[in-house]
Coordinates of C-alpha atoms in Angstrom, one line a residue:
Chain A
X1 CA 33.3 -40.5 -24.8
X2 CA 34.5 -44.0 -25.1
X3 CA 36.3 -46.0 -22.4
X4 CA 37.5 -48.8 -24.6
X5 CA 39.8 -51.5 -23.4
X6 CA 42.7 -50.6 -25.6
X7 CA 42.7 -47.0 -24.2
X8 CA 42.6 -48.2 -20.7
X9 CA 45.3 -50.8 -21.2
X10 CA 47.6 -48.1 -22.4
X11 CA 46.7 -45.3 -20.1
X12 CA 46.2 -47.2 -16.8
X13 CA 49.8 -48.4 -16.3
X14 CA 51.1 -44.8 -16.9
X15 CA 48.5 -43.4 -14.5
X16 CA 49.3 -46.1 -11.9
X17 CA 53.1 -45.2 -12.1
X18 CA 52.2 -41.6 -11.6
X19 CA 49.8 -42.2 -8.8
X20 CA 52.4 -44.3 -6.9
X21 CA 55.0 -41.5 -7.4
X22 CA 52.5 -38.9 -6.2
X23 CA 51.8 -40.8 -3.0
X24 CA 55.5 -41.3 -2.4
X25 CA 56.5 -37.7 -3.0
X26 CA 53.4 -36.4 -1.2
X27 CA 54.2 -38.4 1.9
X28 CA 57.8 -37.2 1.8
X29 CA 56.7 -33.6 1.6
X30 CA 54.2 -34.1 4.4
X31 CA 56.7 -35.6 6.7
X32 CA 59.3 -32.9 5.9
X33 CA 56.8 -30.0 6.3
X34 CA 55.5 -31.5 9.6
X35 CA 59.1 -31.6 11.0
X36 CA 59.9 -28.1 9.7
X37 CA 56.5 -26.8 10.8
X38 CA 57.0 -28.0 14.4
X39 CA 60.5 -26.5 14.4
X40 CA 59.0 -23.2 13.2
X41 CA 56.2 -23.2 15.7
X42 CA 58.6 -23.8 18.5
X43 CA 60.8 -21.0 17.2
X44 CA 57.8 -18.7 17.4
X45 CA 58.0 -19.0 21.1
X46 CA 61.7 -18.4 21.3
X47 CA 63.2 -15.6 23.3
X48 CA 66.2 -15.1 20.9
X49 CA 66.3 -11.6 19.5
X50 CA 64.9 -11.4 16.0
X51 CA 64.0 -15.1 15.8
X52 CA 60.3 -14.5 16.1
X53 CA 60.4 -11.7 13.6
X54 CA 62.4 -13.9 11.2
X55 CA 59.9 -16.8 11.4
X56 CA 56.9 -14.4 11.1
X57 CA 58.4 -12.9 7.9
X58 CA 59.1 -16.4 6.5
X59 CA 55.5 -17.4 7.2
X60 CA 54.2 -14.1 5.6
X61 CA 56.2 -14.7 2.5
X62 CA 55.1 -18.3 2.1
X63 CA 51.5 -17.3 2.6
X64 CA 51.8 -14.4 0.1
X65 CA 53.3 -16.1 -2.9
X66 CA 51.7 -18.7 -5.1
X67 CA 53.1 -22.3 -4.7
X68 CA 53.7 -22.6 -8.5
X69 CA 56.0 -19.5 -8.4
X70 CA 57.8 -21.2 -5.4
X71 CA 58.2 -24.4 -7.4
X72 CA 59.6 -22.4 -10.3
X73 CA 62.0 -20.6 -8.0
X74 CA 63.1 -24.0 -6.6
X75 CA 63.7 -25.3 -10.1
X76 CA 65.4 -22.2 -11.8
X77 CA 66.9 -20.2 -9.0
X78 CA 68.5 -22.8 -6.7
X79 CA 71.0 -24.0 -9.3
X80 CA 72.3 -20.4 -9.7
X81 CA 73.0 -20.5 -6.0
X82 CA 75.0 -23.6 -6.4
X83 CA 72.3 -26.0 -5.2
X84 CA 71.4 -28.2 -8.2
X85 CA 68.7 -30.6 -7.1
X86 CA 66.9 -33.1 -9.3
X87 CA 63.4 -31.8 -10.3
X88 CA 61.5 -34.0 -7.8
X89 CA 63.8 -32.9 -5.0
X90 CA 63.7 -29.2 -6.0
X91 CA 59.9 -29.3 -6.2
X92 CA 59.6 -31.2 -3.0
X93 CA 61.8 -28.7 -1.3
X94 CA 59.7 -25.8 -2.6
X95 CA 56.4 -27.4 -1.4
X96 CA 57.9 -28.3 1.9
X97 CA 58.9 -24.7 2.5
X98 CA 55.4 -23.6 1.5
X99 CA 53.4 -26.0 3.6
X100 CA 55.7 -25.8 6.7
X101 CA 54.6 -22.2 7.1
X102 CA 50.9 -23.3 7.3
X103 CA 51.7 -26.2 9.6
X104 CA 53.5 -23.8 11.9
X105 CA 50.5 -21.5 12.0
X106 CA 48.1 -24.4 12.7
X107 CA 50.3 -25.7 15.5
X108 CA 50.9 -22.3 17.0
X109 CA 47.2 -21.6 16.9
X110 CA 46.4 -24.8 18.7
X111 CA 49.0 -24.2 21.3
X112 CA 47.7 -20.7 21.9
X113 CA 44.2 -22.0 22.4
X114 CA 45.1 -23.8 25.6
X115 CA 43.9 -22.5 28.9
X116 CA 46.6 -20.1 30.1
X117 CA 48.6 -20.8 33.1
X118 CA 49.1 -24.5 32.7
X119 CA 52.7 -24.2 31.4
X120 CA 53.6 -22.0 34.4
X121 CA 51.9 -24.3 36.8
X122 CA 53.8 -27.3 35.3
X123 CA 57.1 -25.4 35.6
X124 CA 56.3 -24.5 39.2
X125 CA 55.7 -28.2 39.9
X126 CA 59.3 -28.8 38.6
X127 CA 58.6 -30.2 35.2
X128 CA 61.3 -29.6 32.6
X129 CA 60.3 -27.7 29.5
X130 CA 60.4 -30.9 27.4
X131 CA 58.1 -32.7 29.9
X132 CA 55.8 -29.7 29.9
X133 CA 55.6 -29.9 26.1
X134 CA 55.0 -33.7 26.0
X135 CA 52.8 -34.2 29.0
X136 CA 50.7 -30.9 29.1
X137 CA 50.8 -29.0 25.8
X138 CA 50.9 -31.7 23.1
X139 CA 48.0 -33.9 24.4
X140 CA 45.7 -30.8 24.5
X141 CA 46.9 -29.1 21.4
X142 CA 46.8 -32.2 19.2
X143 CA 42.9 -32.5 18.9
X144 CA 42.7 -28.8 18.2
X145 CA 45.4 -28.8 15.5
X146 CA 44.3 -32.1 13.9
X147 CA 41.5 -30.8 11.6
X148 CA 43.6 -28.0 10.2
X149 CA 46.6 -30.4 9.7
X150 CA 44.4 -32.9 7.9
X151 CA 43.1 -30.2 5.6
X152 CA 46.6 -29.2 4.8
X153 CA 47.6 -32.8 4.1
X154 CA 44.7 -33.2 1.6
X155 CA 45.7 -29.8 0.0
X156 CA 49.3 -31.0 -0.2
X157 CA 48.6 -34.0 -2.3
X158 CA 46.6 -31.8 -4.7
X159 CA 49.4 -29.3 -5.0
X160 CA 51.8 -32.1 -6.0
X161 CA 50.1 -31.7 -9.4
X162 CA 52.1 -28.5 -9.8
X163 CA 55.3 -30.5 -9.9
X164 CA 54.2 -31.7 -13.4
X165 CA 55.2 -28.3 -14.6
X166 CA 58.9 -29.1 -13.9
X167 CA 58.6 -32.5 -15.4
X168 CA 58.4 -34.5 -12.2
X169 CA 56.8 -37.9 -13.2
X170 CA 53.9 -37.7 -10.8
X171 CA 50.2 -38.4 -11.7
X172 CA 49.4 -35.2 -13.6
X173 CA 52.6 -35.5 -15.7
X174 CA 52.0 -39.1 -16.5
X175 CA 48.4 -38.2 -17.4
X176 CA 49.7 -35.7 -20.0
X177 CA 52.0 -38.4 -21.4
X178 CA 49.1 -40.8 -21.7
X179 CA 47.0 -38.1 -23.4
X180 CA 49.7 -37.3 -25.9
X181 CA 49.8 -40.9 -26.9
X182 CA 46.2 -41.9 -26.8
X183 CA 44.7 -38.7 -28.2
X184 CA 41.8 -39.1 -25.7
X185 CA 42.2 -36.2 -23.4
X186 CA 38.8 -36.2 -21.8
X187 CA 38.8 -39.9 -20.8
X188 CA 42.3 -39.8 -19.5
X189 CA 42.0 -36.6 -17.6
X190 CA 38.8 -37.8 -16.1
X191 CA 40.5 -41.0 -14.9
X192 CA 43.2 -38.8 -13.3
X193 CA 40.6 -36.6 -11.6
X194 CA 38.8 -39.7 -10.3
X195 CA 42.1 -41.0 -8.9
X196 CA 42.8 -37.7 -7.1
X197 CA 39.2 -37.5 -5.9
X198 CA 39.4 -41.1 -4.5
X199 CA 42.6 -40.3 -2.7
X200 CA 41.2 -37.1 -1.2
X201 CA 38.1 -39.0 0.0
X202 CA 40.3 -41.7 1.5
X203 CA 42.4 -39.1 3.4
X204 CA 39.2 -37.3 4.6
X205 CA 37.8 -40.6 6.0
X206 CA 41.1 -41.3 7.8
X207 CA 41.1 -37.7 9.1
X208 CA 37.6 -38.0 10.5
X209 CA 38.5 -41.3 12.1
X210 CA 41.6 -39.7 13.7
X211 CA 39.6 -36.7 14.9
X212 CA 37.0 -38.9 16.5
X213 CA 39.6 -40.8 18.3
X214 CA 41.5 -37.7 19.4
X215 CA 38.3 -36.2 21.0
X216 CA 37.2 -39.3 22.8
X217 CA 37.9 -37.8 26.1
X218 CA 35.3 -35.1 25.4
X219 CA 32.5 -37.5 24.6
X220 CA 31.4 -39.6 27.6
X221 CA 30.0 -43.0 26.7
X222 CA 26.3 -43.4 27.2
X223 CA 26.8 -46.4 29.4
X224 CA 28.7 -44.3 32.0
X225 CA 26.7 -43.8 35.2
X226 CA 25.1 -40.4 35.3
X227 CA 24.8 -38.7 38.7
X228 CA 23.8 -40.8 41.8
Chain B
X1 CA 76.1 -9.6 -8.5
X2 CA 72.5 -8.7 -9.1
X3 CA 71.9 -7.3 -12.5
X4 CA 68.7 -5.2 -12.7
X5 CA 69.1 -3.7 -16.2
X6 CA 67.4 -6.7 -18.0
X7 CA 64.8 -6.8 -15.3
X8 CA 64.1 -3.1 -15.7
X9 CA 63.8 -3.5 -19.5
X10 CA 61.3 -6.3 -19.0
X11 CA 59.1 -4.3 -16.6
X12 CA 56.4 -3.3 -19.2
X13 CA 56.0 -6.9 -20.2
X14 CA 55.8 -8.0 -16.5
X15 CA 53.3 -5.2 -15.8
X16 CA 51.1 -6.3 -18.6
X17 CA 51.3 -9.8 -17.1
X18 CA 50.3 -8.5 -13.7
X19 CA 47.4 -6.6 -15.3
X20 CA 46.2 -9.9 -16.9
X21 CA 46.6 -11.6 -13.6
X22 CA 44.3 -9.0 -11.9
X23 CA 41.8 -9.3 -14.8
X24 CA 41.8 -13.1 -14.6
X25 CA 41.4 -13.0 -10.8
X26 CA 38.5 -10.5 -11.0
X27 CA 36.7 -12.6 -13.6
X28 CA 37.2 -15.8 -11.6
X29 CA 36.1 -14.0 -8.4
X30 CA 32.8 -12.8 -9.9
X31 CA 32.1 -16.3 -11.3
X32 CA 33.0 -17.9 -7.9
X33 CA 30.5 -15.6 -6.2
X34 CA 27.7 -16.6 -8.6
X35 CA 28.6 -20.3 -8.5
X36 CA 29.1 -20.2 -4.7
X37 CA 25.7 -18.5 -4.1
X38 CA 23.9 -21.0 -6.3
X39 CA 25.7 -24.0 -4.8
X40 CA 25.2 -22.8 -1.2
X41 CA 21.5 -22.6 -1.8
X42 CA 21.7 -26.1 -3.2
X43 CA 23.5 -27.4 -0.2
X44 CA 20.7 -26.1 2.1
X45 CA 17.9 -27.1 -0.2
X46 CA 14.9 -29.0 1.1
X47 CA 15.1 -31.3 -1.8
X48 CA 17.6 -34.1 -1.1
X49 CA 18.6 -34.5 -4.8
X50 CA 19.7 -30.8 -5.0
X51 CA 21.6 -31.3 -1.8
X52 CA 23.4 -34.3 -3.1
X53 CA 24.2 -32.7 -6.5
X54 CA 25.6 -29.6 -4.7
X55 CA 27.6 -31.8 -2.2
X56 CA 29.1 -33.9 -5.1
X57 CA 30.1 -30.6 -6.9
X58 CA 31.8 -29.3 -3.8
X59 CA 33.5 -32.7 -3.1
X60 CA 34.8 -32.9 -6.7
X61 CA 36.1 -29.3 -6.8
X62 CA 37.8 -29.6 -3.5
X63 CA 39.1 -33.2 -4.0
X64 CA 40.8 -32.7 -7.4
X65 CA 43.7 -30.4 -8.2
X66 CA 42.8 -27.2 -10.0
X67 CA 45.4 -28.0 -12.6
X68 CA 43.6 -31.2 -13.6
X69 CA 40.3 -29.3 -13.6
X70 CA 41.9 -26.8 -16.0
X71 CA 43.2 -29.5 -18.3
X72 CA 39.7 -31.1 -18.3
X73 CA 38.0 -27.9 -19.3
X74 CA 40.7 -26.6 -21.7
X75 CA 41.6 -29.8 -23.6
X76 CA 38.4 -31.8 -23.2
X77 CA 35.7 -29.3 -23.9
X78 CA 36.7 -28.7 -27.6
X79 CA 36.0 -32.4 -28.2
X80 CA 32.4 -31.9 -27.1
X81 CA 32.2 -29.1 -29.6
X82 CA 32.8 -26.1 -27.3
X83 CA 35.9 -24.1 -28.3
X84 CA 37.3 -22.1 -25.4
X85 CA 40.1 -19.5 -25.6
X86 CA 42.7 -20.0 -22.9
X87 CA 41.8 -17.0 -20.8
X88 CA 38.2 -18.0 -20.7
X89 CA 39.0 -21.6 -19.8
X90 CA 41.2 -20.5 -17.0
X91 CA 38.7 -18.0 -15.7
X92 CA 35.9 -20.6 -15.8
X93 CA 38.0 -23.2 -14.1
X94 CA 39.3 -21.0 -11.3
X95 CA 35.9 -19.5 -10.8
X96 CA 34.2 -22.9 -10.5
X97 CA 37.0 -24.2 -8.2
X98 CA 36.9 -21.2 -5.9
X99 CA 33.1 -21.3 -6.2
X100 CA 33.0 -24.6 -4.3
X101 CA 34.9 -23.1 -1.4
X102 CA 32.8 -20.0 -1.5
X103 CA 29.7 -22.2 -1.4
X104 CA 30.9 -23.9 1.8
X105 CA 31.8 -20.5 3.4
X106 CA 28.3 -19.1 2.5
X107 CA 26.6 -22.2 3.7
X108 CA 28.1 -22.0 7.1
X109 CA 27.4 -18.3 7.2
X110 CA 23.8 -18.9 6.2
X111 CA 23.4 -21.6 8.8
X112 CA 24.7 -19.3 11.5
X113 CA 21.8 -16.9 11.0
X114 CA 18.9 -17.1 13.4
X115 CA 16.1 -19.0 11.6
X116 CA 13.3 -16.8 12.8
X117 CA 14.1 -14.0 10.3
X118 CA 13.4 -16.1 7.2
X119 CA 10.2 -17.4 8.8
X120 CA 9.0 -13.9 9.6
X121 CA 9.8 -12.7 6.1
X122 CA 7.8 -15.5 4.6
X123 CA 4.9 -14.9 6.9
X124 CA 4.9 -11.2 5.8
X125 CA 4.5 -12.4 2.3
X126 CA 7.9 -11.9 0.9
X127 CA 8.7 -14.0 -2.1
X128 CA 11.4 -16.7 -1.8
X129 CA 13.7 -14.7 -4.0
X130 CA 13.3 -11.7 -1.8
X131 CA 13.9 -13.7 1.4
X132 CA 17.2 -14.9 0.0
X133 CA 18.3 -11.7 -1.7
X134 CA 17.2 -9.1 0.9
X135 CA 17.5 -11.0 4.2
X136 CA 19.6 -14.1 4.1
X137 CA 22.5 -13.4 1.8
X138 CA 23.4 -9.9 2.9
X139 CA 23.8 -11.1 6.5
X140 CA 25.5 -14.3 5.5
X141 CA 28.0 -12.3 3.4
X142 CA 28.7 -9.9 6.3
X143 CA 29.3 -12.7 8.7
X144 CA 31.5 -14.6 6.3
X145 CA 33.5 -11.6 5.0
X146 CA 36.9 -12.6 6.6
X147 CA 36.6 -16.1 5.1
X148 CA 35.5 -14.7 1.7
X149 CA 38.5 -12.3 1.5
X150 CA 40.8 -15.1 2.6
X151 CA 39.4 -17.2 -0.2
X152 CA 40.1 -14.3 -2.6
X153 CA 43.8 -14.3 -1.6
X154 CA 43.8 -18.1 -2.3
X155 CA 42.2 -17.5 -5.7
X156 CA 44.9 -15.0 -6.6
X157 CA 47.5 -17.7 -5.7
X158 CA 45.8 -20.2 -8.1
X159 CA 46.0 -17.8 -11.1
X160 CA 49.6 -18.9 -12.0
X161 CA 48.0 -22.2 -13.2
X162 CA 46.8 -20.3 -16.2
X163 CA 50.4 -20.1 -17.4
X164 CA 50.2 -23.8 -18.2
X165 CA 47.6 -23.1 -20.9
X166 CA 49.7 -20.1 -22.1
X167 CA 47.6 -17.3 -20.7
X168 CA 50.1 -14.3 -20.5
X169 CA 49.5 -13.6 -16.9
X170 CA 52.3 -12.7 -14.5
X171 CA 53.9 -16.1 -14.1
X172 CA 53.9 -16.8 -17.8
X173 CA 55.3 -13.4 -18.6
X174 CA 58.0 -14.1 -16.1
X175 CA 58.9 -17.4 -17.7
X176 CA 59.2 -15.8 -21.1
X177 CA 61.5 -13.2 -19.7
X178 CA 63.6 -15.9 -17.9
X179 CA 63.9 -17.8 -21.2
X180 CA 65.1 -14.7 -22.9
X181 CA 67.5 -13.2 -20.4
X182 CA 68.7 -16.3 -18.5
X183 CA 68.3 -14.4 -15.3
X184 CA 65.8 -16.5 -13.3
X185 CA 66.8 -15.2 -9.9
X186 CA 66.0 -11.5 -10.5
X187 CA 62.9 -12.2 -12.6
X188 CA 61.3 -14.8 -10.5
X189 CA 62.0 -13.0 -7.3
X190 CA 60.4 -9.9 -8.8
X191 CA 57.4 -11.9 -9.8
X192 CA 57.1 -13.4 -6.3
X193 CA 57.4 -9.9 -4.8
X194 CA 54.6 -8.7 -7.1
X195 CA 52.3 -11.5 -6.0
X196 CA 53.2 -10.7 -2.4
X197 CA 52.3 -7.0 -2.8
X198 CA 49.1 -7.9 -4.6
X199 CA 48.3 -10.2 -1.7
X200 CA 49.0 -7.5 0.9
X201 CA 46.8 -5.1 -1.1
X202 CA 43.9 -7.5 -0.9
X203 CA 44.4 -8.0 2.8
X204 CA 44.5 -4.3 3.5
X205 CA 41.4 -3.6 1.4
X206 CA 39.5 -6.4 3.0
X207 CA 40.5 -5.1 6.5
X208 CA 39.1 -1.7 5.5
X209 CA 35.9 -3.2 4.2
X210 CA 35.4 -5.2 7.3
X211 CA 35.9 -2.1 9.4
X212 CA 33.3 -0.2 7.4
X213 CA 30.7 -2.9 7.7
X214 CA 31.4 -3.7 11.3
X215 CA 32.5 -0.4 12.9
X216 CA 31.9 -1.8 16.4
X217 CA 33.7 -5.0 15.7
X218 CA 32.3 -8.5 15.1
X219 CA 30.0 -10.1 17.6
X220 CA 27.5 -7.2 17.7

């Protein structure tokens, strides 16, 4: 195992390009699945006939099939339906569809964990449904959903590695390129693994910080007066 | 229009792929239990070094993509002198990867047990091995069963990664058929359906297992 300078000078630029692409596409997928997940979780509370069943089947399908198969479907099947997307877009669409189901489950679970009756009480007080959502439901559901959502975010960035299979130039793909040119698979793959590991650790630190801030109201400061 | 004749002709090939998927999943599952049990003991060890080693293992396995782990094991091990056939490399990688998650599940299951039992067993003269094997693990497994079976469904969803190293499991077989028949829609949807049914089978089986072990429901 040798990490000589020549190897690094060749591999690092490729890995850096891939890492930047991974972060960009991962962020895009995260935002898209967050939006879609919120829409789905709200749809689960809909009173339209068949809507809840449709969303439930969508979630069941996304939880039942492997993400790699979904990525392959996005790449090979979408063009036959007339929708020819570039590999990054097709892969991002597939992973968005996949993760939006998990986001919807997490949000729905958090919303269901609230003490019942609050939404009705708020409606009786004259609050519009949107106000109920923003002022009553979201502030309470957010700390409950946060750990699950952060776990999904970390998992999402790891799943972007699957996109290398359809030649999306993210980190794993660039790693394979670097390996094929330097003939040093162990060193280069280890570098890539360290990069993913560092990114996951960073996201976990941010997640814990967010979780602490979100549950501040539950932890009284020691300087607060106790009793009389 | 949907043309199923090519798909029907490819069914034996796809069934063989599905069988390989199940075989790969079973091998990885067994390894993940062994690795998970060992690492969970490490996570709860009284020696700080063992705890740190176990924690680093779990952090690495959960912080890096399984695909990169697979490349590390498949392409890098031969350079160290160990030649691994693709199926074995995939089984080892998936087993070690899932093992980290199993370790965390078992650790939280073990920590939920009342501590008095282990102490009583030691006082009665039971060897450490017996305390773990007869008292702690059986209860921890019972308590963690839903999480463990959930982890199994996730393991099955990582088996398609083996197609990247040319293991002829279901996804790889599907890609071969697609390359031959140019009918991605029928084949890939059939493959997705197969994974979905496999997933459902695991969920049903685990539900039955949980009912057998907890006839009065959890929380007894």
